[in-house]
XYZ file of C-alpha atoms in Angstrom:
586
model
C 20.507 -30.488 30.086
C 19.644 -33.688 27.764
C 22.277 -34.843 25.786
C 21.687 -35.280 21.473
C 21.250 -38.936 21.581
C 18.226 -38.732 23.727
C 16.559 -36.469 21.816
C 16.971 -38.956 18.930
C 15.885 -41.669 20.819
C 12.574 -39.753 21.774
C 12.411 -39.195 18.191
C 12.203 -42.596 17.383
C 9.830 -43.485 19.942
C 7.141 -41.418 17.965
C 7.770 -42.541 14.608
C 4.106 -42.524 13.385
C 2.380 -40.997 16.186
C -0.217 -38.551 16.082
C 1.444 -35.254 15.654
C 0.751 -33.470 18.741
C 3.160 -35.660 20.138
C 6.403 -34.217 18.647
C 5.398 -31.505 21.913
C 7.310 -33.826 24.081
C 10.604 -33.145 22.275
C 10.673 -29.648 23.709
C 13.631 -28.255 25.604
C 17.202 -27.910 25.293
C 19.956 -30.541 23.802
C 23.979 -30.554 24.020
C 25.014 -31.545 20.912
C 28.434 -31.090 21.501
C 29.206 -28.044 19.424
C 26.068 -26.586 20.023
C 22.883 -26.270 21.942
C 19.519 -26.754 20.422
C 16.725 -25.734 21.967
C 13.441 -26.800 20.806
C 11.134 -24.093 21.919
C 7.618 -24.134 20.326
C 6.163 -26.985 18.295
C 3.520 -26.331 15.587
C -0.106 -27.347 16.003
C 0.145 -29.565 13.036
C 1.791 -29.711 9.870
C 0.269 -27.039 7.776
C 0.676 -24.387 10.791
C 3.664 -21.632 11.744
C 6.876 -24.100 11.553
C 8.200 -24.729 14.672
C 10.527 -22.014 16.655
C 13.864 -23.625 17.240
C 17.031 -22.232 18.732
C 20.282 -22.744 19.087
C 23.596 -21.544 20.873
C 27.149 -21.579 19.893
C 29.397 -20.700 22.695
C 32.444 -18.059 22.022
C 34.664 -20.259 22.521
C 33.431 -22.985 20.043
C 32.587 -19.923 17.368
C 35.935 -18.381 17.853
C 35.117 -15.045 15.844
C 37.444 -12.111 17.500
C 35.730 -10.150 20.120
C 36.970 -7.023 18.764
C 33.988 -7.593 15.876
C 31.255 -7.245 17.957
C 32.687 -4.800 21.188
C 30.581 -2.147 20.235
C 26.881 -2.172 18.863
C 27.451 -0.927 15.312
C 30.171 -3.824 14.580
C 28.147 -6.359 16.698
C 24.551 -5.327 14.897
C 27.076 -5.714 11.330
C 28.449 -8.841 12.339
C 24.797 -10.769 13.612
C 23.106 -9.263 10.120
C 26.086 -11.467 8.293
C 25.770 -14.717 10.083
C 21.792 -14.458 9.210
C 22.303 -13.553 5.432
C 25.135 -16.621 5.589
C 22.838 -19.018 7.706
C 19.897 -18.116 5.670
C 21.817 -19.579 2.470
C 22.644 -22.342 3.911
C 19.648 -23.734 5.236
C 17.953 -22.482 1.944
C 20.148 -25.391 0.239
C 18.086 -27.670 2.603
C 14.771 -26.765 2.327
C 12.267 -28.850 2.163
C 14.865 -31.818 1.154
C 13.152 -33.525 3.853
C 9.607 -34.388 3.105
C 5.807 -34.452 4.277
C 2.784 -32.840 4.101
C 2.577 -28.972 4.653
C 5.171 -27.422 5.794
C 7.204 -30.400 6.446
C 11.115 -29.942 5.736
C 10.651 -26.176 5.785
C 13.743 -24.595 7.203
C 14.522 -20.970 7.062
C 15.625 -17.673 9.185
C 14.419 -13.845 8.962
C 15.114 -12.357 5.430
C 16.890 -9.117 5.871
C 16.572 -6.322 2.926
C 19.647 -4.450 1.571
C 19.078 -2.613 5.130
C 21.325 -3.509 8.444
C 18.836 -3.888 11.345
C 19.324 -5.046 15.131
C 17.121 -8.558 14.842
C 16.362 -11.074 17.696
C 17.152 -13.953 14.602
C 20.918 -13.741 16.063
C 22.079 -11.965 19.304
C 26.013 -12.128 19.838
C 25.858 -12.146 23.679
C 28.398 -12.643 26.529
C 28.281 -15.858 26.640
C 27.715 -17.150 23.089
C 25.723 -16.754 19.263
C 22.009 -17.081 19.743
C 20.513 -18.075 16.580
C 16.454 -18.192 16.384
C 14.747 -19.883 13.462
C 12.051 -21.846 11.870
C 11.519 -25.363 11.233
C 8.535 -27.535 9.761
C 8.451 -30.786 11.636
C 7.843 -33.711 9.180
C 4.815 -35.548 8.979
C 2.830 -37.532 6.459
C -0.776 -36.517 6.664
C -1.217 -35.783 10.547
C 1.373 -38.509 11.461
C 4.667 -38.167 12.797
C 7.573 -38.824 10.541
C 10.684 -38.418 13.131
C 12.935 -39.741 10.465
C 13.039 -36.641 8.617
C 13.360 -34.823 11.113
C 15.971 -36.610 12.568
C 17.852 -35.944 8.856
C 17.367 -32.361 9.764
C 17.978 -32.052 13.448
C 21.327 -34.647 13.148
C 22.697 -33.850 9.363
C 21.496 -30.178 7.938
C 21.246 -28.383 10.521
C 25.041 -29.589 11.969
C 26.498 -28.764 8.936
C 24.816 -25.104 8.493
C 26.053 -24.245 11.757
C 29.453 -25.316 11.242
C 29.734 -23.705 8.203
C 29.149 -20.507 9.433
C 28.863 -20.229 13.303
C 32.402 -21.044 13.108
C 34.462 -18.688 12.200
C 37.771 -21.257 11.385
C 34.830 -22.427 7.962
C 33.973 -18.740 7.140
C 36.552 -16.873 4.494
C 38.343 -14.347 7.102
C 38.710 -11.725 4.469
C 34.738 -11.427 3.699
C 34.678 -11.189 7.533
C 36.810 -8.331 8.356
C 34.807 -5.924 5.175
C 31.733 -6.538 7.116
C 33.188 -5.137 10.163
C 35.338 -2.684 8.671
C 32.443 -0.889 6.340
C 30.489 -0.706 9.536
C 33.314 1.217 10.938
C 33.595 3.392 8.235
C 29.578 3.956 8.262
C 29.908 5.125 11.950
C 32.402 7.470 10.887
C 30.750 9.055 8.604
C 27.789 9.769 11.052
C 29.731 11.195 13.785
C 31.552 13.296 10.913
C 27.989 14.370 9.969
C 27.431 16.197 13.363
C 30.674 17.366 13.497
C 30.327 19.437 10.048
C 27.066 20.004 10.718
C 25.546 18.057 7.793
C 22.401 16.463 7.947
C 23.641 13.902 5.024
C 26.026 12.745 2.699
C 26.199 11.325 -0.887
C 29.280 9.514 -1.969
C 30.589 9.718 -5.203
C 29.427 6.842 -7.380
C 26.466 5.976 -5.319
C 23.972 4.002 -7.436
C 20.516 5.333 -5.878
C 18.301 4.245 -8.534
C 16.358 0.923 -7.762
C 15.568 -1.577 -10.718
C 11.852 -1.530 -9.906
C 9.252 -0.181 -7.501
C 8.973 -3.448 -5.403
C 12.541 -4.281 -6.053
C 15.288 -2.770 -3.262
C 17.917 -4.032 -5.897
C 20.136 -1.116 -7.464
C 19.406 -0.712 -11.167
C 21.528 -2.025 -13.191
C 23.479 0.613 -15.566
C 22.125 3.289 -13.236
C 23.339 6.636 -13.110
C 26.143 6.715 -10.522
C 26.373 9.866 -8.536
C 28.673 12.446 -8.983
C 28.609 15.648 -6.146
C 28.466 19.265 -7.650
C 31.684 21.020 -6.616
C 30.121 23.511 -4.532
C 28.711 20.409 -1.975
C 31.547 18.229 -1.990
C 32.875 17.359 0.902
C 35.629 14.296 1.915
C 36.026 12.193 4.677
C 38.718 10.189 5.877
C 37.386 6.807 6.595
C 39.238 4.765 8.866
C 39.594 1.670 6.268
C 38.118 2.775 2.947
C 40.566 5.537 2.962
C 39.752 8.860 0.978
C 35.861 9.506 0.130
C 34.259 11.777 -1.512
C 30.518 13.379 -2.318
C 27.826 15.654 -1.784
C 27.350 17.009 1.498
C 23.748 18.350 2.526
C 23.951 20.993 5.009
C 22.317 21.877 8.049
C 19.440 24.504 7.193
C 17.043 24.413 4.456
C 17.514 22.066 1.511
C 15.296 22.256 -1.842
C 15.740 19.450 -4.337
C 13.948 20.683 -7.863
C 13.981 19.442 -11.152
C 12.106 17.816 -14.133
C 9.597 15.208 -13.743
C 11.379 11.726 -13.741
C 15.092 13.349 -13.476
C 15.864 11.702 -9.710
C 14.397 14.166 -7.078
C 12.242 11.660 -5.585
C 14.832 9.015 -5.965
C 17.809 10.701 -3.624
C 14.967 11.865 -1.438
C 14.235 8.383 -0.502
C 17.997 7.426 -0.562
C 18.379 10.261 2.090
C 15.159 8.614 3.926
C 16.672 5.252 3.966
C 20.416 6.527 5.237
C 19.330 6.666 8.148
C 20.085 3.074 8.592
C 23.053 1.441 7.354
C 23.628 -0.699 3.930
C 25.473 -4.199 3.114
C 28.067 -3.728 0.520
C 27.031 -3.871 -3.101
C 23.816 -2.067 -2.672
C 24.835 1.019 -4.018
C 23.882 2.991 -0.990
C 26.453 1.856 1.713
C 28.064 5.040 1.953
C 24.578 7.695 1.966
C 24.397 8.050 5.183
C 21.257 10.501 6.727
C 21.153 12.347 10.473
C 19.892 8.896 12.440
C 16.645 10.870 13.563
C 15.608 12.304 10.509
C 11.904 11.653 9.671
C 9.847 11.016 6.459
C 6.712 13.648 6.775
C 3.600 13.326 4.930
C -0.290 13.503 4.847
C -1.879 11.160 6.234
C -5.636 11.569 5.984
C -7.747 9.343 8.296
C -5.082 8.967 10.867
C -6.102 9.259 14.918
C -4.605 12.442 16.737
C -4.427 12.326 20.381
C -3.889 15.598 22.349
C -1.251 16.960 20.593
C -0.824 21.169 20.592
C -0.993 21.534 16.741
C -1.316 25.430 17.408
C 1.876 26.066 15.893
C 0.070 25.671 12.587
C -3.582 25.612 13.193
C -5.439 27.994 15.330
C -8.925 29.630 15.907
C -10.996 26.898 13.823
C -14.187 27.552 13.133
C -15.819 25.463 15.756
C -13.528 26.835 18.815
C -12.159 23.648 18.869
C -8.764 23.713 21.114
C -5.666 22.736 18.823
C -3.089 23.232 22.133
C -4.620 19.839 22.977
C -5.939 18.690 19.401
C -7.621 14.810 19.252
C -9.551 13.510 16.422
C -10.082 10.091 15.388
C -10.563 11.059 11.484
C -7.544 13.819 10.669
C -7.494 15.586 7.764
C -4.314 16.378 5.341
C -3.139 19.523 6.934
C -3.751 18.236 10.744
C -1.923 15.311 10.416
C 0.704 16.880 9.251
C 0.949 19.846 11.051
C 0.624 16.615 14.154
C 3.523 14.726 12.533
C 5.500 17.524 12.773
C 5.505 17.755 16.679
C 5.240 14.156 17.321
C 8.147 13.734 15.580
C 9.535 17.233 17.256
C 9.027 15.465 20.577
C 10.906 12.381 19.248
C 13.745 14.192 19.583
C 13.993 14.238 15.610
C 16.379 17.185 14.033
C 15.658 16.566 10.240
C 12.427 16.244 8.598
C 12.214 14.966 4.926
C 9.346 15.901 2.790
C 8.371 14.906 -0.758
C 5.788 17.808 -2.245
C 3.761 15.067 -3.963
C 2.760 13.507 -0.574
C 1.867 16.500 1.732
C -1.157 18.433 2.040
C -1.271 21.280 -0.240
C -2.767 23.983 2.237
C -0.300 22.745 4.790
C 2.579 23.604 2.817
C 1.770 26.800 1.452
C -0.547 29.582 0.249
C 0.442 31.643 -2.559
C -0.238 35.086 -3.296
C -3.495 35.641 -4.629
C -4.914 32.793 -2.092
C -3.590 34.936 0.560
C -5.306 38.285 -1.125
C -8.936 36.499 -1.911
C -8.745 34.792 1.296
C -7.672 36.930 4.359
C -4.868 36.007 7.186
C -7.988 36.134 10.112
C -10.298 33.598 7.796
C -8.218 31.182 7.768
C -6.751 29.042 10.366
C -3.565 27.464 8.866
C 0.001 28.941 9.316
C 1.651 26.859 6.636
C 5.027 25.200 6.476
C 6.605 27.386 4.543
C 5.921 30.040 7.463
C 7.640 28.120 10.006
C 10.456 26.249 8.649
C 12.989 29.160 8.928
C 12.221 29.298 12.745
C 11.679 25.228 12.882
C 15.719 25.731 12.022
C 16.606 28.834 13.624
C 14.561 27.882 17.237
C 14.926 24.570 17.200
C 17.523 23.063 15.601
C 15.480 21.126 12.965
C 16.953 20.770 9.061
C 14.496 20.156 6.324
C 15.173 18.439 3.194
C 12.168 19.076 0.625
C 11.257 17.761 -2.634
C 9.426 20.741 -4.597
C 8.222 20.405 -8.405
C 5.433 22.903 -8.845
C 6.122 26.152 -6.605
C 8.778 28.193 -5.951
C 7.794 29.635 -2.695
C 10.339 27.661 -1.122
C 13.151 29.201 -3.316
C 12.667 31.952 -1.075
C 13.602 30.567 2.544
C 15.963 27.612 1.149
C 19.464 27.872 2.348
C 20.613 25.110 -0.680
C 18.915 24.623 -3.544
C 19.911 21.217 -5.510
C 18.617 21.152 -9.083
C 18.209 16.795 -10.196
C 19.121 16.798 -13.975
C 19.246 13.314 -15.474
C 20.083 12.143 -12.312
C 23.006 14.441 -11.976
C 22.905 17.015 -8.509
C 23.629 20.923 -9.190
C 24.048 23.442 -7.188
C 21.927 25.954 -8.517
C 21.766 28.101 -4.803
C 22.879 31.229 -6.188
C 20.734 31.635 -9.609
C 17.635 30.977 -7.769
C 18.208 33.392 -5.391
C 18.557 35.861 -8.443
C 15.463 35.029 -9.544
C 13.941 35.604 -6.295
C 15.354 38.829 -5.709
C 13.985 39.817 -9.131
C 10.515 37.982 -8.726
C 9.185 39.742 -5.769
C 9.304 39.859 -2.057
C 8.971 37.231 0.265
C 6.214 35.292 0.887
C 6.925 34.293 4.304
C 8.197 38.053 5.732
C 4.466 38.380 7.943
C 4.740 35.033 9.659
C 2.895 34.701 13.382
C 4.888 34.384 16.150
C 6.607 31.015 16.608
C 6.678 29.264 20.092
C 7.050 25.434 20.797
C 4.633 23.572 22.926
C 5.620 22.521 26.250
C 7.072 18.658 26.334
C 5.679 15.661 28.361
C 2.303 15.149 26.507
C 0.429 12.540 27.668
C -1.966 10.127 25.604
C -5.713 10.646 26.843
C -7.324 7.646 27.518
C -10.512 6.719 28.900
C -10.822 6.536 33.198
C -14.580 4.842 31.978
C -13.159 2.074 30.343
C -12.577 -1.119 32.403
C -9.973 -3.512 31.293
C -11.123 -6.220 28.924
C -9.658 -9.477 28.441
C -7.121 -9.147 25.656
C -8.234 -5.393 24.476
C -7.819 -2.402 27.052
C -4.985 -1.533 29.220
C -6.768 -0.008 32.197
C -6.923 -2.295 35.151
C -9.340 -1.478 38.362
C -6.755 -3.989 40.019
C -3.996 -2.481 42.318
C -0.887 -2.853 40.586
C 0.870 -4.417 43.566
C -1.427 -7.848 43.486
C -1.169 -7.438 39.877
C 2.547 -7.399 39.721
C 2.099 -10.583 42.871
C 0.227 -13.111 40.772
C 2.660 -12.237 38.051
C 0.640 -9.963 35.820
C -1.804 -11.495 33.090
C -2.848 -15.152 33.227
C -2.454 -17.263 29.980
C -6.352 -17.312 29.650
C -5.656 -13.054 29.940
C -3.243 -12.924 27.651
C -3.255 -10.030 24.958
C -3.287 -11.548 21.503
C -1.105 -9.542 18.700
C -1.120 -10.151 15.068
C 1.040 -8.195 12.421
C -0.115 -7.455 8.431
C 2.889 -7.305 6.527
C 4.890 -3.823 7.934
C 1.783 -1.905 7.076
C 0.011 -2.371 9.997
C -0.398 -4.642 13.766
C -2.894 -5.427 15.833
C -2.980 -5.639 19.959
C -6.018 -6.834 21.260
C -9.208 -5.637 19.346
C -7.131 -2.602 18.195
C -5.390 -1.898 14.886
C -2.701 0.412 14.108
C -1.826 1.224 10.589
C 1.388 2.484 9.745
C 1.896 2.115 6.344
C 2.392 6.082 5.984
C 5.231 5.474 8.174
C 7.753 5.111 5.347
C 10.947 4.396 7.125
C 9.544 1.292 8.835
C 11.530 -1.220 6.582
C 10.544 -4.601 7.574
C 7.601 -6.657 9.111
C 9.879 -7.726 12.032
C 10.038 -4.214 12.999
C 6.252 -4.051 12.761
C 6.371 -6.772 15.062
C 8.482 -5.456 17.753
C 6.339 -2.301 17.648
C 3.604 -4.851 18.340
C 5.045 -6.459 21.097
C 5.951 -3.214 22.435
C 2.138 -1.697 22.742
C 0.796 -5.121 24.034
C 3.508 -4.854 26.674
C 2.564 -0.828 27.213
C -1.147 -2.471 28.016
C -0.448 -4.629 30.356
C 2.095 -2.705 32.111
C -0.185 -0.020 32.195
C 2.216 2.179 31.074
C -0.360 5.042 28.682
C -2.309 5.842 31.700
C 0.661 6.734 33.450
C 3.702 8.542 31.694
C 3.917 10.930 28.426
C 4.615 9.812 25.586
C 8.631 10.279 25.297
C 8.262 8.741 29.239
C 6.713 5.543 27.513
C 9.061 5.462 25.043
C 11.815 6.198 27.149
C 10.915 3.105 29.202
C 10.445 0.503 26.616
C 14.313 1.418 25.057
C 15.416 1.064 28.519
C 14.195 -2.171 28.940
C 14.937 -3.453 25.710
C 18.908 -2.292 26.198
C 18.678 -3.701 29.452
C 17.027 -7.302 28.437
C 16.809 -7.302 24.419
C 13.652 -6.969 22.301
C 12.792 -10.428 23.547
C 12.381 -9.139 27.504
C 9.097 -7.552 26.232
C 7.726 -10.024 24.280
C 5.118 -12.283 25.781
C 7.017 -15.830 24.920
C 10.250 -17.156 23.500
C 8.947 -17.675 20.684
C 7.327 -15.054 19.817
C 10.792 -13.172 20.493
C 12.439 -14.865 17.018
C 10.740 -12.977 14.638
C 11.501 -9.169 16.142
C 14.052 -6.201 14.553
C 14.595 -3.120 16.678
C 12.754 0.054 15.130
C 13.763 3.157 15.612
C 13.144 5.584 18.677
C 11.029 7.937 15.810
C 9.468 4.692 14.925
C 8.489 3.616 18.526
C 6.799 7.311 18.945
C 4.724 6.965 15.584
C 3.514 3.305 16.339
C 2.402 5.455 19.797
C 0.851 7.809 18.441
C -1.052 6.160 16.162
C -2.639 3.896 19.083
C -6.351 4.153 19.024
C -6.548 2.656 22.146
């Protein structure tokens, strides 16, 4: 390994030199406390900043090993050293100056949300740290002296000042680790009680706008009806208290603008963890619930949507349903055993966002329009057996019907913000109402497990597009898979949607996809399905299966296709993984 002062020495060499030549300062320099790596260098100024690493060894960084022995406290303790790094370089930005991006200096940007992220990976050995920084340059031309001002002066002091943990205020430390503990306890208390989520008491849910994850400020803290409360007794926050949800079926109703929508996406979003402060560390949701909805347009690909939609009008089979243009009710009634076969065991669904026919069918409908005319069992016919067969909770936002009053096992009514049980009046009503809507439901039976994608035996393998290969996978694996010149090319919009190849996959119904660097590991994920050949192979869970496998076994960035393009990745989900999947076109 090259030692610091040669690096600055090569630095100086190209003082004024056309830019492609800071490429020759790539590779990896002891700096004494430290390692840099230099491991991609921008085309030119006004590109992608350069990809720069660096590594602090344990026993330089000196934080306790008990903070990061298991992966809750080790995922807590790498999202702190990014928010603290982050900070600090942010006080150097572009202090050093040029054209472009010159002086640019910055790491991922988490939300209020506590994600796995290949920006900092507390390893055996040491603190990885991956981040971004623009090379200096006036016009095209190299300007090494700023660069040596960041290399030799910011950056040193950003890493001490938080890499080691003698510089960082041991108190602030320890709450990370210890609300992390207390967040895990909560979840395995969750399955243990057999709750599907928890509220606590004085929870600030509300967020100051709708593109603001900040908590509003004078919001409404919650408060847990008496009839839900439930307390645990967390390991360092001691005594806590709030609304538990219960396994079953849950019915949030209320007013317009009173809050229902509001704790259903608090529930949503519980199923990761929360920093301190943003009013939602302690609602915690079942880790595999999913966020349901319509989501017209959407590809299908054989999945056995029979369990709601049968005998269509054109014979078509829905025990192995495909369509490249779903409808409201189909993708739906699809979401629902994708997410089934994800291994999910609480769906989430907000009335305003699902398809009206899928949900329900009230009486006169079902008088003008007869059982054997039309082909959709709805929701509301299957959730009691979704619960009682298979062991899946739903949590539902209704406003306009009260069809679900009927099968609900809670009913929670949002006034002002403010949760009430109001389980036992509605029932009341519904014994006085009328009979039950759902009492002639069809037969309920789960399709078999290990679908499979269908893909196309006609379609040879293009460069950079299709993932069947005529070429036997043993010379494939020999000359080491794709050459550069083969390379599959990915591309990510926002969180909303990625690209692999020629294809596109929009996911911007998938609601509990947080942050653009999961997008991008989802990305890196199908390009690597493609050129391992993986969809022509194994079912869907298989597939799945494999890439957490190797990802536990190697990291996110042992299936990306470079280094580099490993720094800006954050672990989704398993449910996330099966919906980026299934929404393949390829």
């Amino acid at each position: 390994m090259k030692r610091s002062e040669e690096l600055r020495r090569l630095l100086e060499s190209i003082h004024r030199k056309s830019y492609p030549a800071y490429k020759s300062a790539q590779g990896a320099y002891d700096f004494g406390d430290f390692i840099l790596s230099i491991d991609h260098v921008q085309g030119d100024p006004f590109a992608s900043p350069s990809k720069v690493s660096i590594i602090v060894s344990h026993e330089k960084a000196q934080y306790p090993a008990s903070y990061f022995d298991c992966p809750w406290k080790k995922t807590a303790l790498e999202d702190y050293l990014i928010r603290q790094f982050g900070r600090e370089l942010s006080q150097f930005n572009f202090k050093a100056k040029g054209s472009g991006k010159s002086g640019l200096m910055a790491i991922s940007s988490p939300g209020p949300e506590i994600l796995s992220r290949t920006a900092c990976d507390c390893t055996k050995t040491g603190i990885h740290v991956r981040f971004e920084v623009g090379f200096p340059a006036n016009g095209r031309t190299i300007n090494s002296d700023e660069l040596i001002r960041i290399l030799f002066d910011f950056l040193p002091r950003c890493i001490r000042s938080v890499f080691f943990y003698k510089n960082r205020n041991p108190k602030e430390v320890l709450s990370v680790i210890h609300l992390s503990e207390d967040q895990q306890a909560i979840r395995l208390e969750l399955k243990q009680r057999k709750l599907v989520s928890f509220v606590a008491d004085g929870s600030v849910l509300a967020r100051e706008s709708g593109v603001s994850s900040r908590p509003m400020k004078n919001g409404v803290p919650f408060v847990s009806p008496e009839s839900l409360k439930v307390t645990f007794d967390l390991p360092h926050k001691g005594t806590l208290s709030g609304m538990g949800i219960p396994e079953g079926i849950t019915l949030i109703v209320g007013g317009g603008y009173h809050g229902k929508s509001t704790l259903l996406k608090a529930l949503e979003l519980g199923v990761y963890n929360h920093i301190a402060g943003d009013g939602r560390e302690y609602v915690i949701t079942d880790d595999t619930a999913v966020k349901l909805r319509a989501e017209d347009g959407r590809s299908i690909n054989n999945v056995d949507i029979s369990l709601f939609i049968n005998d269509l009008p054109n014979k078509k089979d829905t025990h192995s349903f495909s369509t490249a243009d779903a409808s409201g009710s189909t993708s739906q009634a699809a979401a629902v055993i994708e997410s089934w076969e994800a291994g999910s065991s609480t769906f989430l669904i907000d009335e305003d966002t699902s398809a009206t026919n899928f949900m329900l069918r009230d009486e006169l409908m079902q008088q003008i329009i007869r059982r054997d005319k039309e082909p959709i069992t709805p929701f509301i016919e299957r959730a009691r057996d979704l619960f009682g067969k298979a062991g899946i909770s739903t949590v539902m936002v209704a406003g306009s019907s009260g069809a679900y009053f009927y099968i609900a096992d809670t009913i929670i009514q949002m006034d002002c913000y403010r949760p009430f049980d109001i389980t036992a009046p509605a029932k009341q009503a519904c014994a006085q109402f009328g009979p039950d809507p759902t009492a002639n439901a069809p037969d309920f039976h789960l399709p078999a497990k290990g679908r499979k994608l269908s893909v196309s035996s006609s379609s040879p393998r293009q460069r950079g597009n299709s993932f069947l290969s005529k070429e036997p996978e043993a010379s494939f694996q020999k000359r080491g898979g794709f050459g550069r010149e083969e390379r599959i090319k990915t591309k990510v919009h926002g969180k909303d949607s990625l690209q692999v190849g020629r294809e596109q996959v929009e996911l911007r119904f998938v609601e509990q996809l947080i942050h653009s660097e999961q997008t991008a590991a989802l990305a890196q994920m199908v390009r690597y399905c493609v050129e391992k050949q993986l969809f022509a192979r194994y079912s869907v869970k298989e597939i799945a299966d494999i890439l957490i496998s190797q990802i536990q076994r190697g990291g996110l960035p042992s299936i990306s296709d470079s280094s580099y393009a490993a720094m800006g990745l954050c672990m989704p989900r398993k449910q996330e993984i099966f919906a980026c999947l299934n929404r393949y076109r390829g």
